[in-house]
Amino acid sequence: MTENTQQQTAPTTELPTTYAPAEVEGPLYERWVERGYFEADAKSEKPPYTIVIPPPNVTGSLHLGHAFEHTLIDALTRRKRMQGFETLWQPGMDHAGIATQNVVERELAKEGKSRHDLGREAFVERVWQWKAESGGQISGQMKRLGDGVAWSRERFTMDEGLSQAVQTIFKKLYDDELIYRAERIINWCPRCLTAISDIEVEYQDDEGELVSIRYGEGDDSLVVATTRAETMLGDTAVAVHPDDERYKHLVGKQIKLPLTDRTIPVVADTHVDPEFGTGAVKVTPAHDPNDFEIGQRHNLPNLAVMDERAVITVHGPFQGLDRLEARSAIVAALRAEGRIVAEKRPYVHSVGHCSRCKTTIEPRLSMQWWVKVGPLAKAAGDAVRDGKVKIHPQEMEKRYFDWVDNLHDWCISRQLWWGHRIPVWYGPNGEVVCVGPDEQPPTGEGWHQDTDVLDTWFSSGLWPFSTLGWPERTESLEKFYPNSVLVTGYDILFFWVARMMMFGLYAMDGTPPFHTIALHGMVRDQNGKKMSKSFGNVVNPLDWMDQYGSDAVRFTLANGANPGVDVPIGEDWVKASRNFANKIWNATRFALMNGATIEGELPPVEQLSATDRWILSRLNKTVAQVDAYYEDYQFAKLSDTLYHFAWDEVFDWYVELSKTTFFAGGEQAKVSGRVLGEVLDVMLRLLHPIVPFVTEALWTTLTGRESLVIAEWPKDSGFRDDAAEAEIENLQQVVTEVRRFRADQGLQPGQKVPARLELDGTVLAAHEAAIRQLLRLQPEGEGFSATASLPVAGATVALDLSGTIDVAAERKRLAKDLAAAEKEKAQAEGKLGNEAFLAKAPDNVVDKIRTRLAKADEDIARIQAQLANLPQA
């Protein structure tokens, strides 16, 4: 439905005296959804505009990061919808393998059960039951925020269609020899009992111990240092740098491994840094990724010494101990043998933890499924290098290339029950069969399916096209792929974005999944500190939405959104945005009560006052500026532009300047009412994508039309009136200067002062009534004495301040200010006159001093004028 076909009723001037978000927002959103405004038609002839939601976890709830990202996406899609695009904001949720399995396992634990008590099939059924009853509460919270998503298209990464897409691409990658099974080192969580991805590892500084251990005897000994003494039981070599003269006599020899009956070789490897520590490192290929690589190069055995729960499985005295218990016991045993050369405790170092359960990660050699990312990553890099995909801001490209150009093969298998099960069957005689979605798995005695599931990122990497029906060539896929833009945080540039790029290019015949990647920063507290439960600074956006309204939260977030930069946010800023929403409401209400209307054509230019022409000129410049900022994803700048246009220019100047016209009535009041209606109409359209609720309520009241959601986006008409802008700028200068003078003299804002306005021969002559109204200036009357005279903007404002101020005290205060300004000027002139200083000082420092000098000159001139304008004591 376009604006021209919108249902229309008679405009009304009736608005409640105050804006109550809680009473407005819910009913408005329900109306938008019921009328299908957010749905997308694949058969439409309109140009497509597509954005997918970064799918939140089914276990999640709306946090400030979601609110921030969703506000930006909603603003983009609302604007494009108004511009006439067939707009699809694709919603959905991620099944979140580990997180969801953990939630349901905790529920079972309350019943005294484990998933093994239920068995795999029953446990998965229990997870589906949990999803139906408790999962996805974030959907309702997204509605609270105002997300304009196409709800009828909502997808879930485990639904039937997406499961088919996962199985299809796995089979295709397997057949193309881009998926393989191999034993490698992975991140292992001993609590969750699964491999986890890099993004699911959180690093933090932990206190541990660094022990230096002597291996070997006499001249054939060397010292290694480690923070994980328990892994020495799995050492299969000691490595030194091939050019390290200290150890050349040992390379190739066998040395005794303490506490065991084994000997291990000394190998030479360039990975070792001879300048770090002793220049010798223990090599435990089964428990360290770097050691594994050394082991591969030197054909070392891989000796695993821990089970899946990180319990020691070898060497009698320590067998059965937890890794941390074993660490202390082994150090004690080494100390008893005189093998400990040095101990440093506490030793603070970075340690990886499972993001779900906070357990320390254990590097572990394990048989897993992997994606060979080399050719896929090259295509993902080339798509950006060739300009097929643009990254915004551009400086983020380097981080992208640093990642995709150095990707290691991706471990995609997880030892879970909840997720997409790997579609591979094993036979009784070692057969391995990968089964596609339309193929029957092999049957018979001895055949069984792989027990692992796929990494959640595998299915979410298909999101831009699987949600549109791939592998079928659906109308939606043809219409809405590739996506127009991906809006996401720079923190998942590597993990999610890179995977979508790889899979999209691979599955869609070289067509990337999106034209633009627009990266934003992270939301932080008002002091710029990361939000964390441990810091006690986490904010629930729903609390702020309850208290201040969703528009206030949205505007605050958008107003801080500079591309790729973190966003600080505090409650005071949300309060300020609430005040802005109230200002829009109250000013529009006043305008409606005083004749603002959109009825009929705009009057011809010759009927418009300078004030009318000024605001229309400023309006069109604002439209052009906002459009430019949108195209550059400059949300902070466009929000700031709209804020100052609405509050400063429309409400504080145009409405105030027009009051005398409105109060006088007549034809000119009708003209200004039509102009004000036009300005409000366009201004509310411009604000709508950021603050949709308050603008919808006001615009429908102003226009009598059905909805802003389907209204046309404003266009710059090209109208400019530089002369009117200059005229009103002169008026603003007079009002601002006199207001400052009044404040300097200690006059109350509402205090009336007799004044003579000498405006003859200036463009201000027509604005005397408005100037007097804004400045609370009375006619001069009998006995008028011009005790102060202010020349400004080619005019003179003479004020009679007799009896209103303490002249002696004011002269004393101004004299003190003048002395300070003259001292500031002397200091600045002294530095700028010092050639030695100018030769050494950076340009920005010199520029600051020049600015200080100019400011001091202005202050001196202003204060001297104030002194001259004071009555004689």
Tab-separated table of C-alpha atoms in Angstrom, residues 65-407:
chain	number	residue	atom	x	y	z
A	65	GLY	CA	23.440	-5.104	22.159
A	66	HIS	CA	20.326	-6.526	20.497
A	67	ALA	CA	18.409	-3.280	21.040
A	68	PHE	CA	21.252	-1.291	19.486
A	69	GLU	CA	21.653	-3.486	16.423
A	70	HIS	CA	17.907	-3.885	15.887
A	71	THR	CA	17.386	-0.124	16.085
A	72	LEU	CA	19.873	0.437	13.265
A	73	ILE	CA	18.405	-2.309	11.081
A	74	ASP	CA	14.854	-1.143	11.730
A	75	ALA	CA	15.775	2.417	10.794
A	76	LEU	CA	17.285	1.260	7.491
A	77	THR	CA	14.349	-0.962	6.557
A	78	ARG	CA	11.667	1.540	7.561
A	79	ARG	CA	13.295	4.207	5.408
A	80	LYS	CA	13.651	1.887	2.413
A	81	ARG	CA	10.027	0.792	2.758
A	82	MET	CA	9.003	4.454	2.676
A	83	GLN	CA	11.208	4.947	-0.373
A	84	GLY	CA	9.191	2.376	-2.316
A	85	PHE	CA	11.330	-0.733	-1.970
A	86	GLU	CA	9.916	-4.209	-1.403
A	87	THR	CA	11.537	-4.475	1.983
A	88	LEU	CA	12.282	-7.712	3.779
A	89	TRP	CA	13.735	-7.785	7.251
A	90	GLN	CA	14.085	-11.528	7.765
A	91	PRO	CA	13.539	-12.673	11.375
A	92	GLY	CA	14.452	-15.912	13.065
A	93	MET	CA	16.383	-17.583	15.848
A	94	ASP	CA	19.401	-19.814	16.222
A	95	HIS	CA	19.053	-23.199	17.916
A	96	ALA	CA	22.238	-22.427	19.925
A	97	GLY	CA	23.473	-25.981	20.418
A	98	ILE	CA	25.500	-25.804	23.620
A	99	ALA	CA	23.480	-23.044	25.282
A	100	THR	CA	20.143	-24.757	24.700
A	101	GLN	CA	21.379	-28.211	25.668
A	102	ASN	CA	22.782	-26.747	28.893
A	103	VAL	CA	19.446	-25.089	29.725
A	104	VAL	CA	17.487	-28.318	29.301
A	105	GLU	CA	20.117	-30.363	31.140
A	106	ARG	CA	19.803	-28.001	34.103
A	107	GLU	CA	16.027	-28.495	34.019
A	108	LEU	CA	16.555	-32.249	34.056
A	109	ALA	CA	19.011	-31.968	36.943
A	110	LYS	CA	16.263	-30.420	39.056
A	111	GLU	CA	14.360	-33.669	38.493
A	112	GLY	CA	17.416	-35.702	39.469
A	113	LYS	CA	17.991	-36.872	35.898
A	114	SER	CA	20.584	-36.506	33.159
A	115	ARG	CA	20.189	-36.625	29.413
A	116	HIS	CA	21.646	-40.141	29.482
A	117	ASP	CA	18.707	-41.243	31.615
A	118	LEU	CA	16.367	-40.183	28.803
A	119	GLY	CA	18.462	-41.299	25.849
A	120	ARG	CA	19.177	-39.286	22.757
A	121	GLU	CA	15.789	-39.375	21.040
A	122	ALA	CA	13.801	-38.568	24.158
A	123	PHE	CA	16.230	-35.830	25.162
A	124	VAL	CA	15.942	-34.102	21.774
A	125	GLU	CA	12.169	-34.335	22.062
A	126	ARG	CA	12.452	-32.700	25.487
A	127	VAL	CA	14.450	-29.821	23.969
A	128	TRP	CA	11.787	-29.257	21.332
A	129	GLN	CA	9.205	-29.221	24.104
A	130	TRP	CA	11.266	-26.614	26.008
A	131	LYS	CA	11.498	-24.463	22.874
A	132	ALA	CA	7.733	-24.567	22.382
A	133	GLU	CA	7.025	-23.625	25.986
A	134	SER	CA	9.874	-21.345	27.046
A	135	GLY	CA	12.132	-20.580	24.120
A	136	GLY	CA	12.006	-17.498	21.991
A	137	GLN	CA	10.838	-14.932	24.531
A	138	ILE	CA	13.047	-12.487	22.671
A	139	SER	CA	10.461	-12.341	19.864
A	140	GLY	CA	7.986	-10.578	22.138
A	141	GLN	CA	10.712	-8.257	23.351
A	142	MET	CA	11.613	-7.352	19.760
A	143	LYS	CA	8.023	-6.259	19.265
A	144	ARG	CA	8.351	-4.023	22.326
A	145	LEU	CA	11.292	-2.339	20.642
A	146	GLY	CA	9.315	-1.848	17.431
A	147	ASP	CA	11.179	-4.261	15.131
A	148	GLY	CA	9.509	-4.150	11.726
A	149	VAL	CA	10.297	-7.744	10.762
A	150	ALA	CA	8.273	-9.978	8.455
A	151	TRP	CA	6.891	-12.222	11.184
A	152	SER	CA	5.167	-14.618	8.785
A	153	ARG	CA	8.620	-15.545	7.450
A	154	GLU	CA	10.180	-16.275	10.840
A	155	ARG	CA	12.692	-19.141	10.630
A	156	PHE	CA	14.542	-21.362	13.071
A	157	THR	CA	17.895	-22.948	12.273
A	158	MET	CA	16.491	-26.382	13.157
A	159	ASP	CA	13.241	-26.136	11.221
A	160	GLU	CA	12.627	-28.565	8.365
A	161	GLY	CA	13.631	-26.269	5.531
A	162	LEU	CA	16.855	-25.086	7.123
A	163	SER	CA	17.744	-28.646	8.098
A	164	GLN	CA	17.443	-29.623	4.443
A	165	ALA	CA	19.743	-26.746	3.514
A	166	VAL	CA	22.331	-27.878	6.075
A	167	GLN	CA	22.285	-31.470	4.824
A	168	THR	CA	22.497	-30.305	1.205
A	169	ILE	CA	25.552	-28.115	1.668
A	170	PHE	CA	27.300	-30.700	3.863
A	171	LYS	CA	26.853	-33.285	1.110
A	172	LYS	CA	28.048	-30.855	-1.558
A	173	LEU	CA	31.145	-29.890	0.438
A	174	TYR	CA	31.854	-33.552	1.201
A	175	ASP	CA	31.583	-34.564	-2.426
A	176	ASP	CA	33.867	-31.681	-3.405
A	177	GLU	CA	36.404	-32.935	-0.830
A	178	LEU	CA	36.039	-29.741	1.217
A	179	ILE	CA	34.828	-31.634	4.292
A	180	TYR	CA	36.992	-34.341	5.862
A	181	ARG	CA	37.474	-36.213	9.154
A	182	ALA	CA	40.801	-36.053	10.970
A	183	GLU	CA	42.450	-36.128	14.370
A	184	ARG	CA	43.514	-32.631	15.409
A	185	ILE	CA	43.817	-30.409	18.473
A	186	ILE	CA	40.549	-28.676	19.356
A	187	ASN	CA	39.119	-26.523	22.157
A	188	TRP	CA	37.495	-28.997	24.543
A	189	CYS	CA	35.164	-28.182	27.429
A	190	PRO	CA	35.421	-30.871	30.140
A	191	ARG	CA	32.095	-29.722	31.577
A	192	CYS	CA	30.029	-29.512	28.374
A	193	LEU	CA	31.934	-32.543	26.999
A	194	THR	CA	32.226	-31.129	23.510
A	195	ALA	CA	34.525	-29.336	21.163
A	196	ILE	CA	33.720	-25.631	21.009
A	197	SER	CA	34.513	-22.933	18.461
A	198	ASP	CA	37.027	-20.158	18.952
A	199	ILE	CA	34.244	-17.631	19.499
A	200	GLU	CA	32.925	-19.722	22.386
A	201	VAL	CA	36.250	-19.395	24.216
A	202	GLU	CA	36.593	-16.421	26.554
A	203	TYR	CA	40.088	-15.452	27.616
A	204	GLN	CA	40.834	-13.917	30.993
A	205	ASP	CA	43.878	-13.373	33.173
A	206	ASP	CA	44.088	-16.130	35.782
A	207	GLU	CA	46.552	-16.637	38.604
A	208	GLY	CA	48.554	-19.809	38.152
A	209	GLU	CA	52.128	-20.967	38.614
A	210	LEU	CA	55.134	-21.122	36.322
A	211	VAL	CA	57.517	-23.940	37.191
A	212	SER	CA	60.922	-24.600	35.626
A	213	ILE	CA	61.762	-28.314	35.387
A	214	ARG	CA	65.140	-29.964	34.662
A	215	TYR	CA	64.887	-32.792	32.115
A	216	GLY	CA	67.792	-35.196	31.652
A	217	GLU	CA	71.017	-35.572	33.623
A	218	GLY	CA	74.317	-33.658	33.872
A	219	ASP	CA	75.586	-32.155	30.609
A	220	ASP	CA	72.700	-33.834	28.823
A	221	SER	CA	70.061	-31.887	30.747
A	222	LEU	CA	68.030	-28.811	29.986
A	223	VAL	CA	65.339	-26.771	31.687
A	224	VAL	CA	61.797	-26.174	30.450
A	225	ALA	CA	59.145	-23.895	31.969
A	226	THR	CA	55.419	-24.623	32.026
A	227	THR	CA	52.169	-23.479	33.598
A	228	ARG	CA	50.636	-26.923	33.041
A	229	ALA	CA	52.944	-29.387	34.758
A	230	GLU	CA	50.315	-32.139	34.530
A	231	THR	CA	50.787	-32.375	30.752
A	232	MET	CA	54.442	-33.394	31.112
A	233	LEU	CA	53.190	-36.961	31.419
A	234	GLY	CA	52.313	-36.693	27.731
A	235	ASP	CA	55.575	-35.105	26.547
A	236	THR	CA	57.099	-36.855	23.554
A	237	ALA	CA	60.005	-34.457	22.905
A	238	VAL	CA	61.812	-31.317	23.952
A	239	ALA	CA	62.290	-28.713	21.203
A	240	VAL	CA	65.033	-26.124	20.735
A	241	HIS	CA	65.833	-23.700	17.941
A	242	PRO	CA	68.196	-25.213	15.329
A	243	ASP	CA	70.556	-22.214	15.608
A	244	ASP	CA	70.770	-22.237	19.392
A	245	GLU	CA	74.414	-23.092	20.166
A	246	ARG	CA	73.560	-24.012	23.772
A	247	TYR	CA	71.721	-27.142	22.733
A	248	LYS	CA	73.262	-28.270	19.440
A	249	HIS	CA	75.052	-31.114	21.212
A	250	LEU	CA	71.692	-32.430	22.414
A	251	VAL	CA	69.698	-32.353	19.168
A	252	GLY	CA	68.907	-35.922	18.141
A	253	LYS	CA	69.705	-37.364	21.557
A	254	GLN	CA	67.306	-39.050	23.958
A	255	ILE	CA	66.850	-37.625	27.481
A	256	LYS	CA	65.039	-38.979	30.502
A	257	LEU	CA	61.510	-37.683	31.096
A	258	PRO	CA	61.123	-37.151	34.859
A	259	LEU	CA	58.633	-39.229	36.864
A	260	THR	CA	58.341	-41.777	34.027
A	261	ASP	CA	60.290	-44.656	32.618
A	262	ARG	CA	60.407	-43.050	29.189
A	263	THR	CA	63.091	-41.217	27.239
A	264	ILE	CA	62.195	-38.555	24.704
A	265	PRO	CA	64.176	-36.951	21.854
A	266	VAL	CA	65.474	-33.399	21.632
A	267	VAL	CA	64.354	-31.947	18.288
A	268	ALA	CA	65.271	-28.732	16.485
A	269	ASP	CA	62.353	-26.619	15.325
A	270	THR	CA	62.162	-22.999	14.141
A	271	HIS	CA	58.932	-22.461	16.056
A	272	VAL	CA	60.967	-22.184	19.259
A	273	ASP	CA	62.005	-18.671	20.295
A	274	PRO	CA	65.586	-18.958	21.626
A	275	GLU	CA	65.233	-15.592	23.379
A	276	PHE	CA	62.209	-16.645	25.454
A	277	GLY	CA	62.880	-18.339	28.790
A	278	THR	CA	65.545	-21.015	28.547
A	279	GLY	CA	65.043	-21.459	24.816
A	280	ALA	CA	63.835	-25.032	25.354
A	281	VAL	CA	60.181	-26.096	25.352
A	282	LYS	CA	58.436	-29.315	26.270
A	283	VAL	CA	56.406	-30.828	23.420
A	284	THR	CA	53.022	-32.401	24.250
A	285	PRO	CA	51.380	-32.983	20.840
A	286	ALA	CA	48.122	-34.365	22.229
A	287	HIS	CA	47.470	-31.378	24.494
A	288	ASP	CA	48.697	-28.218	22.757
A	289	PRO	CA	48.008	-26.894	19.219
A	290	ASN	CA	51.535	-25.572	18.643
A	291	ASP	CA	53.065	-28.764	20.029
A	292	PHE	CA	50.816	-30.766	17.712
A	293	GLU	CA	52.262	-28.911	14.709
A	294	ILE	CA	55.813	-29.587	15.951
A	295	GLY	CA	54.884	-33.222	16.432
A	296	GLN	CA	53.584	-33.465	12.866
A	297	ARG	CA	56.814	-32.027	11.500
A	298	HIS	CA	58.969	-34.477	13.488
A	299	ASN	CA	56.735	-37.573	13.401
A	300	LEU	CA	56.323	-37.576	17.163
A	301	PRO	CA	53.743	-39.832	18.814
A	302	ASN	CA	50.585	-38.252	20.228
A	303	LEU	CA	50.183	-39.391	23.812
A	304	ALA	CA	46.882	-38.359	25.416
A	305	VAL	CA	47.071	-38.329	29.217
A	306	MET	CA	43.537	-37.057	30.080
A	307	ASP	CA	40.049	-38.275	29.368
A	308	GLU	CA	37.102	-36.174	28.243
A	309	ARG	CA	36.538	-34.902	31.789
A	310	ALA	CA	40.183	-33.803	32.132
A	311	VAL	CA	41.033	-36.663	34.486
A	312	ILE	CA	44.527	-38.176	34.261
A	313	THR	CA	44.479	-41.613	32.618
A	314	VAL	CA	48.172	-42.648	32.756
A	315	HIS	CA	51.041	-43.219	35.187
A	316	GLY	CA	49.849	-44.924	38.346
A	317	PRO	CA	50.448	-42.373	41.124
A	318	PHE	CA	48.494	-39.677	39.316
A	319	GLN	CA	45.909	-41.765	37.490
A	320	GLY	CA	42.346	-40.767	38.371
A	321	LEU	CA	43.259	-37.268	39.539
A	322	ASP	CA	41.578	-34.192	38.122
A	323	ARG	CA	44.024	-32.124	36.055
A	324	LEU	CA	44.325	-29.429	38.747
A	325	GLU	CA	44.839	-32.010	41.494
A	326	ALA	CA	47.426	-33.731	39.321
A	327	ARG	CA	49.246	-30.460	38.722
A	328	SER	CA	49.947	-29.973	42.442
A	329	ALA	CA	50.841	-33.627	42.947
A	330	ILE	CA	53.255	-33.697	40.022
A	331	VAL	CA	55.011	-30.488	41.099
A	332	ALA	CA	55.394	-31.950	44.596
A	333	ALA	CA	56.845	-35.163	43.163
A	334	LEU	CA	59.271	-33.227	40.950
A	335	ARG	CA	60.303	-31.083	43.900
A	336	ALA	CA	61.017	-34.210	45.914
A	337	GLU	CA	63.308	-35.459	43.151
A	338	GLY	CA	65.114	-32.115	42.957
A	339	ARG	CA	63.810	-31.455	39.463
A	340	ILE	CA	62.236	-28.050	40.201
A	341	VAL	CA	64.714	-25.337	39.268
A	342	ALA	CA	62.431	-22.327	39.861
A	343	GLU	CA	58.821	-21.583	40.817
A	344	LYS	CA	56.892	-18.395	40.222
A	345	ARG	CA	53.638	-18.118	42.090
A	346	PRO	CA	51.265	-16.402	41.475
A	347	TYR	CA	51.880	-16.237	37.745
A	348	VAL	CA	49.178	-14.266	35.907
A	349	HIS	CA	48.545	-15.435	32.363
A	350	SER	CA	45.728	-15.555	29.803
A	351	VAL	CA	43.584	-18.670	30.076
A	352	GLY	CA	40.681	-19.752	27.860
A	353	HIS	CA	37.302	-20.530	29.429
A	354	CYS	CA	34.087	-21.953	28.026
A	355	SER	CA	31.755	-19.011	27.433
A	356	ARG	CA	28.792	-21.129	28.550
A	357	CYS	CA	29.917	-22.733	31.806
A	358	LYS	CA	33.199	-20.823	32.499
A	359	THR	CA	35.196	-24.063	32.787
A	360	THR	CA	38.861	-23.819	31.776
A	361	ILE	CA	39.271	-25.058	28.218
A	362	GLU	CA	41.484	-28.075	27.597
A	363	PRO	CA	43.295	-28.339	24.241
A	364	ARG	CA	42.656	-31.947	23.253
A	365	LEU	CA	43.567	-34.227	20.411
A	366	SER	CA	40.341	-35.515	18.991
A	367	MET	CA	38.857	-37.090	15.869
A	368	GLN	CA	36.588	-34.415	14.399
A	369	TRP	CA	35.000	-33.230	11.171
A	370	TRP	CA	36.632	-30.267	9.438
A	371	VAL	CA	35.961	-27.863	6.577
A	372	LYS	CA	38.916	-27.256	4.283
A	373	VAL	CA	38.594	-23.476	4.208
A	374	GLY	CA	41.450	-22.566	1.864
A	375	PRO	CA	39.505	-22.140	-1.428
A	376	LEU	CA	36.401	-20.884	0.381
A	377	ALA	CA	38.352	-18.247	2.306
A	378	LYS	CA	40.161	-17.108	-0.832
A	379	ALA	CA	36.814	-16.500	-2.546
A	380	ALA	CA	35.600	-14.591	0.521
A	381	GLY	CA	38.681	-12.374	0.434
A	382	ASP	CA	38.532	-11.808	-3.327
A	383	ALA	CA	34.878	-10.726	-3.155
A	384	VAL	CA	35.891	-7.746	-1.016
A	385	ARG	CA	39.105	-7.044	-2.914
A	386	ASP	CA	37.203	-7.058	-6.232
A	387	GLY	CA	34.563	-4.654	-4.910
A	388	LYS	CA	31.659	-7.127	-5.060
A	389	VAL	CA	31.197	-6.585	-1.334
A	390	LYS	CA	31.972	-3.355	0.484
A	391	ILE	CA	32.913	-3.236	4.161
A	392	HIS	CA	31.839	-0.163	6.059
A	393	PRO	CA	33.726	1.533	7.593
A	394	GLN	CA	36.468	0.803	5.083
A	395	GLU	CA	39.218	0.697	7.707
A	396	MET	CA	37.704	-2.579	8.929
A	397	GLU	CA	38.786	-4.254	5.669
A	398	LYS	CA	42.278	-4.879	7.022
A	399	ARG	CA	40.907	-6.866	9.957
A	400	TYR	CA	38.756	-8.865	7.565
A	401	PHE	CA	41.692	-9.689	5.292
A	402	ASP	CA	43.949	-10.516	8.247
A	403	TRP	CA	41.382	-13.125	9.214
A	404	VAL	CA	40.261	-14.713	5.927
A	405	ASP	CA	43.786	-14.749	4.513
A	406	ASN	CA	45.041	-16.754	7.504
A	407	LEU	CA	42.134	-19.065	8.275
